[in-house]
Amino acid sequence: MSLRLGVNVDHVATLRQARYVTMPESKNAEPDPLVAARVCERAGAGGIVAHLRADRRHIQDRDIERLRQNIMTKLNLEMGNTEEIVDVALRIKPEEVCLVPEKREEVTTEGGLDVIAQRKELEPTIKRLQVAGIRVSLFIDPTLEQVDVAAELGVEMVELHTGRLANAFTEKIQKEELEQLRAAARAASESHMQVNAGHGINYKNIALIHQIRDFSELNIGHAIISRAMWVGLETAVKEMLRAMANYPG
Ligand code: PXP
């Protein structure tokens, strides 16, 4: 099974907002996340990821609309479970929504969405999105408890948080985290959910990802956008795709 790459273009918008936050209509506003998305697709990305935050710190509603209308692959909208943002998703109808924590109390100790504690709030949102034809993913820590509740909530996908693996500063933590991810990915796959992964994946630690089976898609932002400064975005995406090739999953 080959791994698909979703490129997160948030940081393209971060750079634009750094200069143009007070002049959103300026003809000079750049760089444009849609132009970036097109380059990523041309380089072979299987999808585009964008996170619409409640404070609109990078991606704007207009970006989501333009991405939805113009990309050729699929749009994965990352978002918190707030009424206002859910309304935006239901209006724009991306192919996929990945629910992520918006507020502190929704976060587990490791940083994923705590679907056990948030179950009651998540249930109606998941249903509303699915009824609108949107496939739903939950961004969770790689624990069996979180995976079990995600399965019970009836979502199509989970995205396992790889931040702890990416930031592991001892071999012991790295080994523990690999085990956790392996077990969680297996359990999610056995529960018939698509298994994605994301957060902190870069050109070096991607080798560790090859040690975990069951992944369908990786969602990567920071490493690719950073690398693009030196080699250009198309090459940065192609290099990541090369690093993902021959995945044994
Ligand atoms: N997946 C999710 C759910 C995220 O919140 C993020 C960060 O926005 C990513 C993937 C991408 O993480 P990174 O930018 O570290 O590659």
PDB file of C-alpha atoms and ligand atoms in Angstrom:
ATOM      1  CA  MET A   1       0.000   0.000   0.000  1.00  0.00           C
ATOM      2  CA  SER A   2       1.450   3.363  -0.916  1.00  0.00           C
ATOM      3  CA  LEU A   3       1.315   6.277   1.471  1.00  0.00           C
ATOM      4  CA  ARG A   4      -0.510   9.442   0.428  1.00  0.00           C
ATOM      5  CA  LEU A   5       0.834  12.860   1.356  1.00  0.00           C
ATOM      6  CA  GLY A   6      -1.380  15.686   2.528  1.00  0.00           C
ATOM      7  CA  VAL A   7       0.490  18.991   2.602  1.00  0.00           C
ATOM      8  CA  ASN A   8      -0.543  21.496   5.238  1.00  0.00           C
ATOM      9  CA  VAL A   9      -0.340  25.021   3.762  1.00  0.00           C
ATOM     10  CA  ASP A  10      -1.073  26.940   6.988  1.00  0.00           C
ATOM     11  CA  HIS A  11       2.408  28.398   7.191  1.00  0.00           C
ATOM     12  CA  VAL A  12       2.137  29.912   3.733  1.00  0.00           C
ATOM     13  CA  ALA A  13      -0.761  31.902   5.168  1.00  0.00           C
ATOM     14  CA  THR A  14       1.268  32.590   8.327  1.00  0.00           C
ATOM     15  CA  LEU A  15       3.854  34.369   6.195  1.00  0.00           C
ATOM     16  CA  ARG A  16       1.195  36.356   4.325  1.00  0.00           C
ATOM     17  CA  GLN A  17      -0.519  37.419   7.537  1.00  0.00           C
ATOM     18  CA  ALA A  18       2.810  38.542   9.009  1.00  0.00           C
ATOM     19  CA  ARG A  19       2.769  41.441   6.564  1.00  0.00           C
ATOM     20  CA  TYR A  20      -0.821  41.778   5.304  1.00  0.00           C
ATOM     21  CA  VAL A  21      -3.021  41.092   8.319  1.00  0.00           C
ATOM     22  CA  THR A  22      -4.286  44.674   8.265  1.00  0.00           C
ATOM     23  CA  MET A  23      -4.591  44.765   4.445  1.00  0.00           C
ATOM     24  CA  PRO A  24      -6.400  41.544   3.514  1.00  0.00           C
ATOM     25  CA  GLU A  25      -7.687  42.987   0.230  1.00  0.00           C
ATOM     26  CA  SER A  26      -4.289  44.244  -0.923  1.00  0.00           C
ATOM     27  CA  LYS A  27      -3.297  43.216  -4.437  1.00  0.00           C
ATOM     28  CA  ASN A  28       0.190  42.688  -3.053  1.00  0.00           C
ATOM     29  CA  ALA A  29      -0.846  40.145  -0.427  1.00  0.00           C
ATOM     30  CA  GLU A  30       1.452  37.134  -0.743  1.00  0.00           C
ATOM     31  CA  PRO A  31       2.264  34.278  -0.565  1.00  0.00           C
ATOM     32  CA  ASP A  32      -1.059  32.740  -1.569  1.00  0.00           C
ATOM     33  CA  PRO A  33      -1.926  29.337  -0.006  1.00  0.00           C
ATOM     34  CA  LEU A  34      -3.877  28.404  -3.153  1.00  0.00           C
ATOM     35  CA  VAL A  35      -0.836  28.915  -5.369  1.00  0.00           C
ATOM     36  CA  ALA A  36       1.129  26.799  -2.886  1.00  0.00           C
ATOM     37  CA  ALA A  37      -1.574  24.099  -2.985  1.00  0.00           C
ATOM     38  CA  ARG A  38      -1.382  23.944  -6.785  1.00  0.00           C
ATOM     39  CA  VAL A  39       2.385  23.539  -6.676  1.00  0.00           C
ATOM     40  CA  CYS A  40       2.034  20.763  -4.088  1.00  0.00           C
ATOM     41  CA  GLU A  41      -0.495  18.948  -6.264  1.00  0.00           C
ATOM     42  CA  ARG A  42       1.723  19.297  -9.328  1.00  0.00           C
ATOM     43  CA  ALA A  43       4.550  17.750  -7.311  1.00  0.00           C
ATOM     44  CA  GLY A  44       2.389  14.747  -6.431  1.00  0.00           C
ATOM     45  CA  ALA A  45       0.650  15.551  -3.141  1.00  0.00           C
ATOM     46  CA  GLY A  46      -2.560  13.576  -2.667  1.00  0.00           C
ATOM     47  CA  GLY A  47      -4.367  16.258  -0.719  1.00  0.00           C
ATOM     48  CA  ILE A  48      -4.208  19.708   0.805  1.00  0.00           C
ATOM     49  CA  VAL A  49      -4.625  20.364   4.517  1.00  0.00           C
ATOM     50  CA  ALA A  50      -5.563  23.700   6.075  1.00  0.00           C
ATOM     51  CA  HIS A  51      -6.451  24.582   9.646  1.00  0.00           C
ATOM     52  CA  LEU A  52      -9.105  27.241  10.165  1.00  0.00           C
ATOM     53  CA  ARG A  53      -8.513  28.529  13.682  1.00  0.00           C
ATOM     54  CA  ALA A  54     -11.077  30.416  15.731  1.00  0.00           C
ATOM     55  CA  ASP A  55      -8.702  33.414  15.912  1.00  0.00           C
ATOM     56  CA  ARG A  56      -7.945  33.177  12.148  1.00  0.00           C
ATOM     57  CA  ARG A  57      -4.252  33.535  12.866  1.00  0.00           C
ATOM     58  CA  HIS A  58      -3.186  32.151   9.484  1.00  0.00           C
ATOM     59  CA  ILE A  59      -5.773  30.575   7.152  1.00  0.00           C
ATOM     60  CA  GLN A  60      -8.827  32.790   6.459  1.00  0.00           C
ATOM     61  CA  ASP A  61     -12.356  31.751   5.456  1.00  0.00           C
ATOM     62  CA  ARG A  62     -11.682  33.027   1.948  1.00  0.00           C
ATOM     63  CA  ASP A  63      -8.656  30.731   1.670  1.00  0.00           C
ATOM     64  CA  ILE A  64     -10.818  27.727   2.515  1.00  0.00           C
ATOM     65  CA  GLU A  65     -13.412  28.771  -0.068  1.00  0.00           C
ATOM     66  CA  ARG A  66     -10.800  29.240  -2.781  1.00  0.00           C
ATOM     67  CA  LEU A  67      -9.030  25.979  -1.940  1.00  0.00           C
ATOM     68  CA  ARG A  68     -12.336  24.111  -2.021  1.00  0.00           C
ATOM     69  CA  GLN A  69     -13.222  25.528  -5.430  1.00  0.00           C
ATOM     70  CA  ASN A  70      -9.864  25.219  -7.106  1.00  0.00           C
ATOM     71  CA  ILE A  71      -7.768  22.294  -5.944  1.00  0.00           C
ATOM     72  CA  MET A  72      -7.796  19.068  -7.941  1.00  0.00           C
ATOM     73  CA  THR A  73      -7.164  16.584  -5.155  1.00  0.00           C
ATOM     74  CA  LYS A  74      -9.055  16.903  -1.854  1.00  0.00           C
ATOM     75  CA  LEU A  75      -9.308  19.384   0.954  1.00  0.00           C
ATOM     76  CA  ASN A  76      -8.824  18.241   4.535  1.00  0.00           C
ATOM     77  CA  LEU A  77     -10.089  21.020   6.798  1.00  0.00           C
ATOM     78  CA  GLU A  78      -8.591  20.856  10.286  1.00  0.00           C
ATOM     79  CA  MET A  79     -10.814  22.565  12.813  1.00  0.00           C
ATOM     80  CA  GLY A  80     -11.934  22.743  16.405  1.00  0.00           C
ATOM     81  CA  ASN A  81     -15.420  21.670  17.409  1.00  0.00           C
ATOM     82  CA  THR A  82     -16.924  25.125  17.812  1.00  0.00           C
ATOM     83  CA  GLU A  83     -20.311  26.185  16.508  1.00  0.00           C
ATOM     84  CA  GLU A  84     -18.952  28.982  14.375  1.00  0.00           C
ATOM     85  CA  ILE A  85     -16.323  26.831  12.626  1.00  0.00           C
ATOM     86  CA  VAL A  86     -18.690  23.894  12.166  1.00  0.00           C
ATOM     87  CA  ASP A  87     -21.033  26.285  10.338  1.00  0.00           C
ATOM     88  CA  VAL A  88     -18.189  27.289   8.018  1.00  0.00           C
ATOM     89  CA  ALA A  89     -17.433  23.617   7.289  1.00  0.00           C
ATOM     90  CA  LEU A  90     -21.093  22.868   6.547  1.00  0.00           C
ATOM     91  CA  ARG A  91     -21.236  25.830   4.177  1.00  0.00           C
ATOM     92  CA  ILE A  92     -17.984  25.119   2.302  1.00  0.00           C
ATOM     93  CA  LYS A  93     -18.192  21.299   2.475  1.00  0.00           C
ATOM     94  CA  PRO A  94     -14.577  20.153   2.224  1.00  0.00           C
ATOM     95  CA  GLU A  95     -14.132  16.482   1.319  1.00  0.00           C
ATOM     96  CA  GLU A  96     -12.773  15.833   4.806  1.00  0.00           C
ATOM     97  CA  VAL A  97     -12.754  17.412   8.233  1.00  0.00           C
ATOM     98  CA  CYS A  98     -10.198  16.542  10.894  1.00  0.00           C
ATOM     99  CA  LEU A  99     -11.374  17.583  14.344  1.00  0.00           C
ATOM    100  CA  VAL A 100      -8.521  18.916  16.469  1.00  0.00           C
ATOM    101  CA  PRO A 101      -8.418  20.587  19.897  1.00  0.00           C
ATOM    102  CA  GLU A 102      -9.280  24.271  19.931  1.00  0.00           C
ATOM    103  CA  LYS A 103      -9.230  24.912  23.674  1.00  0.00           C
ATOM    104  CA  ARG A 104      -6.959  23.700  26.439  1.00  0.00           C
ATOM    105  CA  GLU A 105      -9.575  21.531  28.132  1.00  0.00           C
ATOM    106  CA  GLU A 106     -10.052  19.463  24.957  1.00  0.00           C
ATOM    107  CA  VAL A 107      -6.403  18.396  24.889  1.00  0.00           C
ATOM    108  CA  THR A 108      -5.052  15.108  26.280  1.00  0.00           C
ATOM    109  CA  THR A 109      -1.749  15.094  28.149  1.00  0.00           C
ATOM    110  CA  GLU A 110       0.116  14.485  24.877  1.00  0.00           C
ATOM    111  CA  GLY A 111      -1.802  16.979  22.803  1.00  0.00           C
ATOM    112  CA  GLY A 112      -4.410  15.092  20.772  1.00  0.00           C
ATOM    113  CA  LEU A 113      -8.142  15.683  20.976  1.00  0.00           C
ATOM    114  CA  ASP A 114      -9.456  13.957  24.094  1.00  0.00           C
ATOM    115  CA  VAL A 115     -12.336  12.072  22.501  1.00  0.00           C
ATOM    116  CA  ILE A 116     -13.114  10.293  25.768  1.00  0.00           C
ATOM    117  CA  ALA A 117     -13.734  13.534  27.678  1.00  0.00           C
ATOM    118  CA  GLN A 118     -15.272  15.289  24.644  1.00  0.00           C
ATOM    119  CA  ARG A 119     -17.463  12.442  23.475  1.00  0.00           C
ATOM    120  CA  LYS A 120     -20.807  14.138  24.201  1.00  0.00           C
ATOM    121  CA  GLU A 121     -19.824  17.334  22.378  1.00  0.00           C
ATOM    122  CA  LEU A 122     -18.292  15.478  19.433  1.00  0.00           C
ATOM    123  CA  GLU A 123     -21.171  13.125  18.707  1.00  0.00           C
ATOM    124  CA  PRO A 124     -23.632  15.652  17.195  1.00  0.00           C
ATOM    125  CA  THR A 125     -20.912  17.461  15.224  1.00  0.00           C
ATOM    126  CA  ILE A 126     -19.674  14.228  13.652  1.00  0.00           C
ATOM    127  CA  LYS A 127     -23.220  13.320  12.637  1.00  0.00           C
ATOM    128  CA  ARG A 128     -23.913  16.759  11.135  1.00  0.00           C
ATOM    129  CA  LEU A 129     -20.705  16.680   9.094  1.00  0.00           C
ATOM    130  CA  GLN A 130     -21.329  13.131   7.885  1.00  0.00           C
ATOM    131  CA  VAL A 131     -24.919  13.912   6.895  1.00  0.00           C
ATOM    132  CA  ALA A 132     -23.471  16.742   4.768  1.00  0.00           C
ATOM    133  CA  GLY A 133     -21.290  14.162   2.975  1.00  0.00           C
ATOM    134  CA  ILE A 134     -18.032  15.088   4.707  1.00  0.00           C
ATOM    135  CA  ARG A 135     -15.678  12.312   5.822  1.00  0.00           C
ATOM    136  CA  VAL A 136     -14.604  12.858   9.432  1.00  0.00           C
ATOM    137  CA  SER A 137     -11.259  12.248  11.097  1.00  0.00           C
ATOM    138  CA  LEU A 138     -10.295  12.675  14.754  1.00  0.00           C
ATOM    139  CA  PHE A 139      -6.773  13.814  15.665  1.00  0.00           C
ATOM    140  CA  ILE A 140      -5.962  11.671  18.704  1.00  0.00           C
ATOM    141  CA  ASP A 141      -3.080  10.431  20.796  1.00  0.00           C
ATOM    142  CA  PRO A 142      -1.995   6.899  19.944  1.00  0.00           C
ATOM    143  CA  THR A 143      -3.700   5.110  22.841  1.00  0.00           C
ATOM    144  CA  LEU A 144      -6.071   2.173  22.599  1.00  0.00           C
ATOM    145  CA  GLU A 145      -8.619   4.000  24.758  1.00  0.00           C
ATOM    146  CA  GLN A 146      -8.796   6.970  22.386  1.00  0.00           C
ATOM    147  CA  VAL A 147      -8.963   4.652  19.351  1.00  0.00           C
ATOM    148  CA  ASP A 148     -11.812   2.635  20.881  1.00  0.00           C
ATOM    149  CA  VAL A 149     -13.931   5.719  21.515  1.00  0.00           C
ATOM    150  CA  ALA A 150     -13.165   7.070  18.026  1.00  0.00           C
ATOM    151  CA  ALA A 151     -14.453   3.775  16.591  1.00  0.00           C
ATOM    152  CA  GLU A 152     -17.581   3.995  18.722  1.00  0.00           C
ATOM    153  CA  LEU A 153     -18.179   7.511  17.429  1.00  0.00           C
ATOM    154  CA  GLY A 154     -18.393   6.074  13.920  1.00  0.00           C
ATOM    155  CA  VAL A 155     -15.771   8.246  12.209  1.00  0.00           C
ATOM    156  CA  GLU A 156     -14.238   7.218   8.895  1.00  0.00           C
ATOM    157  CA  MET A 157     -10.670   8.051   9.954  1.00  0.00           C
ATOM    158  CA  VAL A 158      -8.325   8.817  12.803  1.00  0.00           C
ATOM    159  CA  GLU A 159      -5.126  10.831  12.602  1.00  0.00           C
ATOM    160  CA  LEU A 160      -2.588   9.615  15.132  1.00  0.00           C
ATOM    161  CA  HIS A 161      -0.522  12.320  16.804  1.00  0.00           C
ATOM    162  CA  THR A 162       3.146  11.702  16.002  1.00  0.00           C
ATOM    163  CA  GLY A 163       4.462  14.700  17.948  1.00  0.00           C
ATOM    164  CA  ARG A 164       5.877  12.668  20.804  1.00  0.00           C
ATOM    165  CA  LEU A 165       7.701  10.355  18.405  1.00  0.00           C
ATOM    166  CA  ALA A 166       9.011  13.318  16.427  1.00  0.00           C
ATOM    167  CA  ASN A 167      10.317  15.019  19.551  1.00  0.00           C
ATOM    168  CA  ALA A 168      11.592  11.931  21.377  1.00  0.00           C
ATOM    169  CA  PHE A 169      14.993  12.882  22.736  1.00  0.00           C
ATOM    170  CA  THR A 170      15.988   9.478  24.065  1.00  0.00           C
ATOM    171  CA  GLU A 171      15.939   6.108  22.340  1.00  0.00           C
ATOM    172  CA  LYS A 172      13.808   4.774  25.168  1.00  0.00           C
ATOM    173  CA  ILE A 173      11.023   7.300  24.557  1.00  0.00           C
ATOM    174  CA  GLN A 174      11.300   6.722  20.814  1.00  0.00           C
ATOM    175  CA  LYS A 175      10.897   2.962  21.262  1.00  0.00           C
ATOM    176  CA  GLU A 176       7.950   3.381  23.614  1.00  0.00           C
ATOM    177  CA  GLU A 177       6.253   5.768  21.234  1.00  0.00           C
ATOM    178  CA  LEU A 178       6.804   3.497  18.240  1.00  0.00           C
ATOM    179  CA  GLU A 179       5.121   0.682  20.170  1.00  0.00           C
ATOM    180  CA  GLN A 180       2.193   2.929  21.102  1.00  0.00           C
ATOM    181  CA  LEU A 181       1.751   4.063  17.517  1.00  0.00           C
ATOM    182  CA  ARG A 182       2.005   0.517  16.150  1.00  0.00           C
ATOM    183  CA  ALA A 183      -0.630  -0.777  18.558  1.00  0.00           C
ATOM    184  CA  ALA A 184      -2.976   2.179  18.046  1.00  0.00           C
ATOM    185  CA  ALA A 185      -2.642   2.038  14.251  1.00  0.00           C
ATOM    186  CA  ARG A 186      -3.369  -1.707  14.266  1.00  0.00           C
ATOM    187  CA  ALA A 187      -6.392  -1.297  16.523  1.00  0.00           C
ATOM    188  CA  ALA A 188      -7.802   1.541  14.411  1.00  0.00           C
ATOM    189  CA  SER A 189      -7.296  -0.445  11.231  1.00  0.00           C
ATOM    190  CA  GLU A 190      -8.984  -3.499  12.763  1.00  0.00           C
ATOM    191  CA  SER A 191     -11.908  -1.242  13.640  1.00  0.00           C
ATOM    192  CA  HIS A 192     -12.146  -0.430   9.906  1.00  0.00           C
ATOM    193  CA  MET A 193     -11.016   3.165  10.192  1.00  0.00           C
ATOM    194  CA  GLN A 194      -8.539   4.745   7.790  1.00  0.00           C
ATOM    195  CA  VAL A 195      -5.368   5.517   9.744  1.00  0.00           C
ATOM    196  CA  ASN A 196      -3.519   8.758   9.106  1.00  0.00           C
ATOM    197  CA  ALA A 197      -0.648  10.349  10.993  1.00  0.00           C
ATOM    198  CA  GLY A 198       0.639  13.834  11.519  1.00  0.00           C
ATOM    199  CA  HIS A 199       2.477  16.419  13.552  1.00  0.00           C
ATOM    200  CA  GLY A 200       6.210  16.987  13.595  1.00  0.00           C
ATOM    201  CA  ILE A 201       7.038  14.578  10.753  1.00  0.00           C
ATOM    202  CA  ASN A 202      10.163  15.705   8.904  1.00  0.00           C
ATOM    203  CA  TYR A 203      12.722  14.448   6.372  1.00  0.00           C
ATOM    204  CA  LYS A 204      14.704  12.622   9.084  1.00  0.00           C
ATOM    205  CA  ASN A 205      12.092  11.069  11.341  1.00  0.00           C
ATOM    206  CA  ILE A 206      10.060   9.888   8.336  1.00  0.00           C
ATOM    207  CA  ALA A 207      12.312   6.784   8.506  1.00  0.00           C
ATOM    208  CA  LEU A 208      10.621   5.894  11.804  1.00  0.00           C
ATOM    209  CA  ILE A 209       7.188   6.132  10.193  1.00  0.00           C
ATOM    210  CA  HIS A 210       8.207   3.268   7.892  1.00  0.00           C
ATOM    211  CA  GLN A 211       8.428   1.078  10.997  1.00  0.00           C
ATOM    212  CA  ILE A 212       4.691   1.433  11.630  1.00  0.00           C
ATOM    213  CA  ARG A 213       2.170  -0.438   9.481  1.00  0.00           C
ATOM    214  CA  ASP A 214      -1.417   0.531   8.721  1.00  0.00           C
ATOM    215  CA  PHE A 215      -0.926   4.175   7.763  1.00  0.00           C
ATOM    216  CA  SER A 216      -2.752   5.449   4.669  1.00  0.00           C
ATOM    217  CA  GLU A 217      -1.864   9.111   4.745  1.00  0.00           C
ATOM    218  CA  LEU A 218       0.645  11.482   6.332  1.00  0.00           C
ATOM    219  CA  ASN A 219      -0.215  15.127   6.888  1.00  0.00           C
ATOM    220  CA  ILE A 220       2.904  17.258   6.919  1.00  0.00           C
ATOM    221  CA  GLY A 221       3.313  21.017   7.037  1.00  0.00           C
ATOM    222  CA  HIS A 222       6.168  22.685   8.837  1.00  0.00           C
ATOM    223  CA  ALA A 223       9.047  20.575   7.531  1.00  0.00           C
ATOM    224  CA  ILE A 224       7.967  20.907   3.895  1.00  0.00           C
ATOM    225  CA  ILE A 225       7.256  24.641   4.003  1.00  0.00           C
ATOM    226  CA  SER A 226      10.587  25.233   5.781  1.00  0.00           C
ATOM    227  CA  ARG A 227      12.520  23.138   3.265  1.00  0.00           C
ATOM    228  CA  ALA A 228      10.803  25.034   0.468  1.00  0.00           C
ATOM    229  CA  MET A 229      12.773  28.147   1.481  1.00  0.00           C
ATOM    230  CA  TRP A 230      15.969  26.456   0.326  1.00  0.00           C
ATOM    231  CA  VAL A 231      14.891  24.248  -2.567  1.00  0.00           C
ATOM    232  CA  GLY A 232      11.462  25.557  -3.611  1.00  0.00           C
ATOM    233  CA  LEU A 233       8.101  24.029  -2.773  1.00  0.00           C
ATOM    234  CA  GLU A 234       7.838  21.617  -5.686  1.00  0.00           C
ATOM    235  CA  THR A 235      11.203  20.044  -4.901  1.00  0.00           C
ATOM    236  CA  ALA A 236      10.447  19.993  -1.150  1.00  0.00           C
ATOM    237  CA  VAL A 237       7.242  18.022  -1.790  1.00  0.00           C
ATOM    238  CA  LYS A 238       8.969  15.673  -4.231  1.00  0.00           C
ATOM    239  CA  GLU A 239      11.751  15.020  -1.723  1.00  0.00           C
ATOM    240  CA  MET A 240       9.170  14.118   0.932  1.00  0.00           C
ATOM    241  CA  LEU A 241       7.346  11.831  -1.480  1.00  0.00           C
ATOM    242  CA  ARG A 242      10.635  10.124  -2.253  1.00  0.00           C
ATOM    243  CA  ALA A 243      11.242   9.654   1.483  1.00  0.00           C
ATOM    244  CA  MET A 244       7.756   8.137   1.771  1.00  0.00           C
ATOM    245  CA  ALA A 245       8.176   5.749  -1.160  1.00  0.00           C
ATOM    246  CA  ASN A 246       8.414   1.997  -0.581  1.00  0.00           C
ATOM    247  CA  TYR A 247       6.365   2.200   2.601  1.00  0.00           C
ATOM    248  CA  PRO A 248       5.976  -1.409   3.672  1.00  0.00           C
ATOM    249  CA  GLY A 249       2.518  -0.973   5.230  1.00  0.00           C
TER     250      GLY A 249
HETATM  251  N1  PXP B   1      -1.987  17.191  11.501  1.00  0.00           N
HETATM  252  C1  PXP B   1      -2.608  17.956  12.422  1.00  0.00           C
HETATM  253  C2  PXP B   1      -3.904  17.485  12.985  1.00  0.00           C
HETATM  254  C3  PXP B   1      -2.069  19.185  12.809  1.00  0.00           C
HETATM  255  O1  PXP B   1      -2.724  19.953  13.697  1.00  0.00           O
HETATM  256  C4  PXP B   1      -0.857  19.617  12.213  1.00  0.00           C
HETATM  257  C5  PXP B   1      -0.285  20.943  12.599  1.00  0.00           C
HETATM  258  O2  PXP B   1      -1.070  21.956  12.085  1.00  0.00           O
HETATM  259  C6  PXP B   1      -0.259  18.794  11.257  1.00  0.00           C
HETATM  260  C7  PXP B   1      -0.829  17.580  10.943  1.00  0.00           C
HETATM  261  C8  PXP B   1       1.010  19.180  10.583  1.00  0.00           C
HETATM  262  O3  PXP B   1       2.036  19.250  11.528  1.00  0.00           O
HETATM  263  P1  PXP B   1       3.466  19.804  11.121  1.00  0.00           P
HETATM  264  O4  PXP B   1       3.274  21.197  10.689  1.00  0.00           O
HETATM  265  O5  PXP B   1       4.273  19.652  12.368  1.00  0.00           O
HETATM  266  O6  PXP B   1       3.955  18.932  10.005  1.00  0.00           O
END
